[in-house]
Short mmCIF file of C-alpha atoms in Angstrom, two decimals:
data_model
loop_
_atom_site.label_atom_id
_atom_site.label_comp_id
_atom_site.label_asym_id
_atom_site.label_seq_id
_atom_site.Cartn_x
_atom_site.Cartn_y
_atom_site.Cartn_z
CA MET A 1 -104.45 -53.73 16.54
CA ALA A 2 -103.92 -50.24 17.03
CA GLY A 3 -100.28 -50.50 14.78
CA ALA A 4 -102.65 -51.26 12.11
CA VAL A 5 -104.99 -48.26 11.94
CA THR A 6 -102.39 -46.63 13.12
CA ASN A 7 -101.21 -47.55 9.95
CA ARG A 8 -104.00 -46.37 7.73
CA VAL A 9 -104.26 -42.83 9.26
CA ILE A 10 -101.46 -42.21 8.19
CA ASP A 11 -101.62 -44.12 4.44
CA VAL A 12 -105.31 -41.43 4.61
CA VAL A 13 -103.68 -38.10 5.56
CA ASP A 14 -101.64 -36.08 3.60
CA PRO A 15 -98.56 -34.80 4.84
CA ASN A 16 -99.17 -31.54 2.22
CA ILE A 17 -102.69 -30.75 4.03
CA VAL A 18 -101.09 -31.39 7.21
CA LEU A 19 -98.19 -28.81 6.95
CA ASP A 20 -99.92 -26.07 5.53
CA GLU A 21 -102.40 -26.14 8.65
CA VAL A 22 -99.86 -26.04 10.52
CA ASP A 23 -98.35 -22.54 11.58
CA ILE A 24 -94.63 -23.13 12.06
CA ASP A 25 -94.99 -19.50 13.68
CA ARG A 26 -96.43 -20.09 16.36
CA ILE A 27 -95.14 -23.54 16.90
CA LEU A 28 -90.92 -21.97 16.23
CA ALA A 29 -92.87 -19.06 19.37
CA ARG A 30 -92.90 -21.33 21.44
CA ILE A 31 -90.26 -23.15 21.55
CA ASP A 32 -87.23 -22.05 23.92
CA PRO A 33 -83.09 -21.81 22.15
CA ASP A 34 -81.49 -22.32 25.20
CA ASP A 35 -83.48 -25.51 25.97
CA LEU A 36 -83.18 -26.76 22.89
CA LEU A 37 -79.80 -25.76 22.48
CA ALA A 38 -78.50 -27.58 26.02
CA ARG A 39 -80.22 -30.72 24.91
CA VAL A 40 -78.66 -30.79 21.92
CA ASP A 41 -75.14 -33.50 21.88
CA LEU A 42 -73.26 -31.36 19.68
CA ASN A 43 -70.64 -34.26 19.05
CA ALA A 44 -72.73 -36.17 18.75
CA LEU A 45 -74.02 -33.77 16.36
CA VAL A 46 -70.64 -33.10 14.84
CA ASP A 47 -69.64 -37.29 14.32
CA ARG A 48 -73.13 -37.00 12.24
CA LEU A 49 -71.76 -33.87 10.08
CA ASP A 50 -69.93 -35.18 6.80
CA LEU A 51 -67.69 -31.99 6.37
CA ASN A 52 -66.44 -33.07 2.90
CA ALA A 53 -69.73 -32.62 1.78
CA VAL A 54 -70.45 -29.35 3.14
CA LEU A 55 -67.01 -27.51 2.46
CA ASP A 56 -68.16 -29.32 -1.66
CA ARG A 57 -71.29 -26.72 -1.03
CA VAL A 58 -69.69 -23.72 0.22
CA ASP A 59 -68.37 -21.50 -2.83
CA PRO A 60 -65.08 -19.75 -2.04
CA ASN A 61 -65.06 -16.96 -4.69
CA ALA A 62 -68.85 -16.40 -3.08
CA LEU A 63 -67.08 -16.82 0.40
CA LEU A 64 -63.60 -14.66 -1.06
CA ASP A 65 -66.42 -12.07 -2.49
CA ARG A 66 -67.60 -11.65 1.24
CA VAL A 67 -64.38 -10.94 2.80
CA ASP A 68 -63.84 -7.80 3.63
CA ALA A 69 -60.27 -6.95 3.32
CA ASN A 70 -59.31 -4.17 4.98
CA ALA A 71 -61.21 -5.10 7.86
CA LEU A 72 -59.07 -7.91 8.05
CA LEU A 73 -55.95 -6.06 7.64
CA ASP A 74 -56.96 -3.88 10.35
CA ARG A 75 -56.81 -6.34 12.67
CA VAL A 76 -53.71 -8.14 11.85
CA ASP A 77 -51.14 -6.99 14.67
CA PRO A 78 -47.75 -6.93 12.00
CA ASN A 79 -45.70 -7.23 14.76
CA MET A 80 -45.93 -10.08 15.67
CA LEU A 81 -46.68 -11.93 12.16
CA LEU A 82 -42.99 -11.11 11.64
CA ALA A 83 -42.01 -11.88 15.55
CA ARG A 84 -43.61 -14.99 13.93
CA VAL A 85 -41.18 -14.95 10.25
CA ASP A 86 -37.99 -17.16 10.28
CA PRO A 87 -36.37 -14.53 8.58
CA ASN A 88 -33.59 -17.46 7.80
CA ALA A 89 -36.12 -19.62 6.49
CA LEU A 90 -37.12 -17.92 4.73
CA LEU A 91 -33.97 -16.60 2.93
CA ASP A 92 -33.03 -20.27 2.45
CA ARG A 93 -36.00 -20.92 -0.12
CA VAL A 94 -35.47 -17.90 -1.83
CA ASN A 95 -33.40 -18.50 -5.32
CA PRO A 96 -31.19 -15.38 -5.66
CA ASN A 97 -30.68 -16.63 -9.96
CA ALA A 98 -34.32 -16.92 -10.40
CA LEU A 99 -34.70 -13.43 -8.51
CA LEU A 100 -31.38 -12.09 -10.68
CA ASP A 101 -32.96 -13.63 -13.82
CA GLN A 102 -36.05 -11.66 -13.27
CA VAL A 103 -34.31 -8.33 -12.81
CA ASP A 104 -34.01 -5.80 -15.81
CA ILE A 105 -30.65 -4.44 -15.31
CA ASN A 106 -30.51 -1.94 -18.06
CA ARG A 107 -34.09 -0.61 -17.36
CA LEU A 108 -33.49 -0.84 -13.96
CA MET A 109 -29.74 1.11 -15.00
CA ALA A 110 -31.24 3.24 -16.82
CA ARG A 111 -33.97 4.96 -13.98
CA VAL A 112 -31.06 5.26 -11.66
CA ASP A 113 -30.23 10.12 -11.75
CA VAL A 114 -26.12 9.36 -12.40
CA ASP A 115 -25.95 13.19 -11.78
CA ALA A 116 -27.30 12.99 -8.99
CA LEU A 117 -26.63 9.89 -7.00
CA LEU A 118 -22.70 12.34 -8.19
CA ALA A 119 -23.50 15.26 -6.99
CA GLN A 120 -24.63 14.07 -3.29
CA ALA A 121 -21.45 11.12 -3.35
CA ASP A 122 -18.26 13.70 -1.79
CA ILE A 123 -15.83 12.62 -4.70
CA GLU A 124 -12.91 13.88 -2.43
CA ASP A 125 -13.79 12.46 0.53
CA LEU A 126 -14.33 8.93 -1.98
CA VAL A 127 -10.51 9.45 -3.13
CA ARG A 128 -8.41 9.92 -0.52
CA ARG A 129 -10.47 6.94 1.84
CA SER A 130 -9.54 4.86 -1.33
CA GLY A 131 -5.51 5.75 -0.16
CA VAL A 132 -5.20 6.81 -4.13
CA PRO A 133 -3.01 9.43 -2.60
CA GLU A 134 -1.24 7.85 -1.00
CA ILE A 135 -0.34 5.47 -3.79
CA VAL A 136 0.44 7.96 -5.42
CA ALA A 137 2.94 9.35 -3.46
CA SER A 138 4.47 6.15 -2.69
CA SER A 139 4.72 4.74 -6.48
CA THR A 140 6.44 8.12 -7.62
CA THR A 141 8.41 8.97 -3.78
CA HIS A 142 9.57 4.78 -5.05
CA MET A 143 10.35 6.34 -8.54
CA LEU A 144 12.72 8.54 -7.77
CA GLY A 145 14.32 6.98 -5.41
CA SER A 146 14.95 4.15 -7.44
CA LEU A 147 16.22 6.98 -10.82
CA ILE A 148 18.81 8.70 -8.15
CA ASP A 149 19.94 5.61 -6.99
CA VAL A 150 20.61 4.28 -10.82
CA VAL A 151 23.13 8.06 -10.68
CA ARG A 152 24.65 7.10 -7.58
CA ARG A 153 25.29 3.39 -8.32
CA GLN A 154 27.29 4.58 -11.08
CA LEU A 155 29.04 7.75 -9.65
CA ALA A 156 30.05 4.88 -6.57
CA GLY A 157 31.48 2.32 -9.10
CA LEU A 158 33.51 5.34 -11.55
CA ASP A 159 35.05 5.90 -8.25
CA THR A 160 36.23 2.45 -6.90
CA ILE A 161 37.87 1.91 -9.92
CA VAL A 162 39.91 5.02 -9.21
CA HIS A 163 40.35 3.99 -6.69
CA ARG A 164 41.61 1.41 -7.59
CA THR A 165 43.10 1.92 -10.60
CA ILE A 166 45.65 4.59 -8.53
CA ASP A 167 46.53 1.19 -5.87
CA ARG A 168 47.52 -0.39 -8.59
CA LEU A 169 50.04 2.61 -9.63
CA LEU A 170 51.11 3.41 -6.34
CA ARG A 171 51.46 -0.90 -5.94
CA ARG A 172 50.14 -0.43 -3.16
CA GLU A 173 47.68 -3.25 -1.04
CA PRO A 174 44.14 -2.82 0.05
CA ASP A 175 43.74 -2.03 3.53
CA VAL A 176 40.95 -2.15 6.04
CA GLU A 177 40.92 0.90 7.29
CA ARG A 178 39.98 1.71 3.89
CA LEU A 179 36.24 0.49 5.07
CA GLY A 180 35.66 3.89 6.63
CA PRO A 181 35.41 4.82 10.18
CA PRO A 182 35.55 1.45 12.81
CA GLU A 183 31.63 3.25 13.90
CA LEU A 184 30.13 2.73 10.45
CA ARG A 185 32.22 0.25 9.74
CA PRO A 186 29.53 -3.33 11.00
CA ALA A 187 27.59 -1.88 8.20
CA THR A 188 30.32 -1.76 4.90
CA ILE A 189 31.54 -5.25 5.42
CA ASP A 190 28.16 -6.87 4.86
CA ASP A 191 26.67 -7.43 0.94
CA ALA A 192 23.32 -6.27 0.15
CA ALA A 193 20.52 -7.99 0.03
CA SER A 194 20.53 -6.76 -4.31
CA GLY A 195 23.36 -9.23 -4.96
CA ARG A 196 25.14 -5.98 -5.62
CA VAL A 197 28.29 -4.61 -2.71
CA ALA A 198 27.14 -2.00 0.19
CA VAL A 199 29.18 0.23 0.47
CA THR A 200 26.99 1.66 2.83
CA GLY A 201 30.25 3.86 5.53
CA ARG A 202 33.10 3.36 2.88
CA TYR A 203 35.51 6.61 2.42
CA ALA A 204 33.58 8.43 -0.81
CA GLY A 205 35.53 9.11 -4.00
CA PRO A 206 35.78 11.95 -6.39
CA PHE A 207 33.11 11.44 -8.76
CA SER A 208 30.36 11.42 -6.08
CA ARG A 209 31.87 14.54 -4.38
CA LEU A 210 32.65 16.76 -7.28
CA LEU A 211 29.06 16.29 -8.41
CA ALA A 212 28.14 17.07 -5.45
CA ALA A 213 30.29 20.35 -5.21
CA GLY A 214 28.78 20.64 -8.29
CA ILE A 215 25.18 20.46 -7.52
CA ASP A 216 25.44 22.71 -4.67
CA LEU A 217 27.58 25.80 -6.05
CA VAL A 218 23.42 25.80 -9.07
CA ILE A 219 21.44 26.01 -5.57
CA ALA A 220 23.99 28.35 -3.45
CA SER A 221 24.10 29.99 -6.98
CA VAL A 222 20.34 29.65 -7.93
CA VAL A 223 19.51 30.60 -3.58
CA PHE A 224 21.79 34.12 -3.98
CA THR A 225 20.25 35.20 -7.03
CA LEU A 226 16.73 34.73 -5.92
CA SER A 227 17.04 36.46 -2.84
CA VAL A 228 19.11 39.75 -3.85
CA ALA A 229 16.83 40.47 -6.44
CA GLY A 230 13.74 39.70 -3.71
CA LEU A 231 15.96 41.96 -1.39
CA ASN A 232 16.29 44.53 -4.48
CA ILE A 233 12.38 44.60 -4.50
CA LEU A 234 11.61 45.28 -1.13
CA THR A 235 14.79 48.03 -0.94
CA SER A 236 13.09 49.55 -4.67
CA THR A 237 9.84 49.07 -3.19
CA PHE A 238 10.51 51.23 0.49
CA PHE A 239 13.13 52.75 0.52
CA ASP A 240 13.34 53.92 -3.64
CA ALA A 241 17.25 51.86 -3.93
CA GLN A 242 18.98 49.00 -5.59
CA ILE A 243 20.76 46.72 -5.04
CA SER A 244 24.12 45.78 -6.98
CA SER A 245 23.95 41.72 -7.90
CA ASP A 246 27.49 42.49 -9.28
CA ARG A 247 29.00 39.55 -8.05
CA ALA A 248 32.61 40.42 -9.70
CA GLY A 249 32.60 44.33 -6.91
CA PHE A 250 34.09 44.50 -3.21
CA TRP A 251 30.72 43.89 -1.91
CA GLY A 252 29.29 41.14 -4.21
CA VAL A 253 32.16 39.47 -4.02
CA LEU A 254 31.72 39.30 -0.34
CA SER A 255 28.81 39.19 0.30
CA TRP A 256 28.54 35.94 -1.97
CA SER A 257 31.62 34.63 0.30
CA VAL A 258 29.25 35.30 3.76
CA TRP A 259 26.23 32.59 1.82
CA LEU A 260 28.96 30.39 1.00
CA PHE A 261 29.83 29.70 4.37
CA LEU A 262 26.76 30.08 6.81
CA TYR A 263 25.25 27.52 3.40
CA CYS A 264 27.85 25.12 4.26
CA TRP A 265 28.60 25.95 7.66
CA ALA A 266 25.18 25.04 8.30
CA SER A 267 24.78 22.15 6.47
CA PHE A 268 27.79 20.34 7.55
CA THR A 269 26.62 21.54 11.60
CA ILE A 270 22.37 20.83 10.82
CA ALA A 271 22.66 17.60 9.04
CA GLY A 272 26.47 16.66 8.03
CA ARG A 273 26.11 17.78 4.44
CA THR A 274 24.69 19.89 2.19
CA PRO A 275 22.56 19.72 0.42
CA GLY A 276 24.32 18.61 -2.69
CA MET A 277 25.75 15.72 -1.29
CA ALA A 278 22.22 14.29 -0.01
CA LEU A 279 21.89 14.01 -4.25
CA VAL A 280 24.48 12.29 -4.78
CA GLY A 281 24.17 10.30 -1.11
CA ILE A 282 27.13 11.53 0.93
CA ARG A 283 27.71 12.35 4.21
CA VAL A 284 30.61 14.17 6.51
CA VAL A 285 31.90 12.92 9.54
CA ASN A 286 34.72 12.26 12.52
CA THR A 287 37.00 10.20 11.42
CA GLN A 288 35.68 7.47 14.49
CA GLY A 289 32.47 7.44 12.59
CA HIS A 290 30.18 10.45 14.28
CA PRO A 291 28.62 13.56 13.03
CA LEU A 292 30.45 16.68 13.21
CA GLY A 293 30.63 19.14 16.02
CA PRO A 294 29.32 22.91 15.15
CA TRP A 295 33.55 23.79 15.67
CA ALA A 296 34.87 20.51 13.26
CA ALA A 297 32.19 22.41 10.78
CA LEU A 298 33.69 25.40 11.05
CA VAL A 299 36.93 24.38 11.26
CA ARG A 300 36.79 22.49 7.10
CA THR A 301 34.18 25.02 6.14
CA LEU A 302 37.15 27.94 6.29
CA VAL A 303 40.63 25.55 5.33
CA LEU A 304 38.08 24.64 2.24
CA PRO A 305 39.03 27.20 0.61
CA LEU A 306 41.99 26.97 1.17
CA SER A 307 41.88 23.65 -0.77
CA ALA A 308 40.78 24.99 -3.89
CA MET A 309 43.64 27.13 -4.09
CA VAL A 310 47.21 26.50 -5.77
CA PHE A 311 45.77 24.88 -8.73
CA GLY A 312 43.08 23.00 -5.96
CA LEU A 313 46.56 20.93 -4.54
CA GLY A 314 44.32 20.98 -1.53
CA LEU A 315 41.24 18.34 -3.55
CA LEU A 316 43.90 16.34 -5.76
CA MET A 317 45.65 14.82 -2.68
CA ALA A 318 42.44 13.04 -1.70
CA LEU A 319 43.33 10.88 -4.35
CA PRO A 320 46.87 9.32 -3.66
CA HIS A 321 45.71 9.17 0.30
CA PRO A 322 44.00 5.13 1.15
CA GLN A 323 41.64 7.51 3.12
CA HIS A 324 40.64 10.16 0.30
CA ARG A 325 40.60 13.06 3.14
CA THR A 326 40.83 16.52 1.59
CA LEU A 327 43.64 19.53 3.31
CA HIS A 328 40.47 20.45 4.65
CA ASP A 329 39.45 17.25 6.18
CA LEU A 330 42.41 16.96 7.22
CA ALA A 331 42.00 20.31 9.71
CA ALA A 332 39.43 19.16 10.49
CA HIS A 333 39.33 15.72 11.57
CA THR A 334 36.29 14.72 8.67
CA VAL A 335 35.78 11.70 6.15
CA VAL A 336 33.38 11.61 3.99
CA VAL A 337 31.83 8.52 3.28
CA TYR A 338 28.94 6.60 1.28
CA ASP A 339 25.45 7.65 2.99
CA TRP A 340 21.71 6.70 1.06
CA GLY A 341 20.27 7.20 4.55
CA ASP A 342 17.17 3.74 4.46
CA ARG A 343 18.15 2.39 1.87
CA PRO A 344 21.63 0.74 1.81
CA ALA A 345 24.41 1.93 -0.96
CA GLU A 346 26.21 -0.04 -3.22
CA LEU A 347 27.98 -0.49 -6.29
CA PRO A 348 26.39 -1.18 -10.10
CA GLY A 349 25.45 -4.83 -11.20
CA PRO A 350 29.05 -6.36 -12.75
CA LEU A 351 31.58 -3.98 -11.12
CA SER A 352 30.05 -5.89 -7.85
CA ALA A 353 30.65 -9.23 -9.56
CA TYR A 354 34.56 -8.09 -10.37
CA VAL A 355 34.50 -6.50 -6.75
CA SER A 356 33.26 -9.92 -5.21
CA ARG A 357 35.24 -12.48 -7.53
CA HIS A 358 38.36 -10.21 -6.26
CA ALA A 359 37.36 -10.86 -2.66
CA GLU A 360 38.67 -6.04 -2.15
CA VAL A 361 36.77 -2.42 -2.56
#
């Protein structure tokens, strides 16, 4: 009966009129929010929420418009952000080909200031670190050395032809002693790696020695002339005097002779060869293959002019001599051998093949 009355009352009551009469503010003022939240079951409330429906009603554009990007970035810790970045994984996801395809090389190069770039570059240091000077120096040295070796081979070949011709004229068989001094002989019996016959340490012949003497005369003459000219400049400047450069007079012959003596003696004592001999590739040693001492160099230098006297018979005696020794070689107990320094002295290719076939040098 009570239920029926309640339903009839509800049917008669107009909810709009009732709500209009309700003072919402007074009701809310009497509500304790803390007590209300304490009595709310949040888990049950969340379970009853339809998240998809909520997200559908969210306007992301309006949400982003209300975000203060600067304030958001101010609260970001870049160090912590970078610490959590895996660079390897990041680079693995980068497509370098696609990245390069998007680069405009022409525009990039157009923005490069080449003059400013070169102005900041240390060209000398760059060239020095690249090794270009060493390469050029090595190439030049190698080319010059190869050119000199070609001339030396031809001279050694001519010497060998002269030796063999004289052997045939004198009906003389090759002798092992003609290979060179005992100290140098191990280096003379092996062929060079190039296939040419090596003659390092063997007795030098007339063509090599004659050319070396000619080069030495040119060098000594040039140095002597320049020295006299230099002394003339000094004496005319400080003493108002001139030194005669005429070599026909007594003092000219004397000074020229003294200079030639010093030139030869110092060269034999210090290096065992004159500059001309060094260019040709021959060296003076004693009969055992050891370097000359000052005394042997002195005797050889003093007797050298005597070898040239009487139509040069002291020099010509080297042709028939088995060890190609001249008068001054016999007096000083010396011999002249082939020596190209760190490279083997060689005969020309065709002559090497001929010598190898006949097995005698």
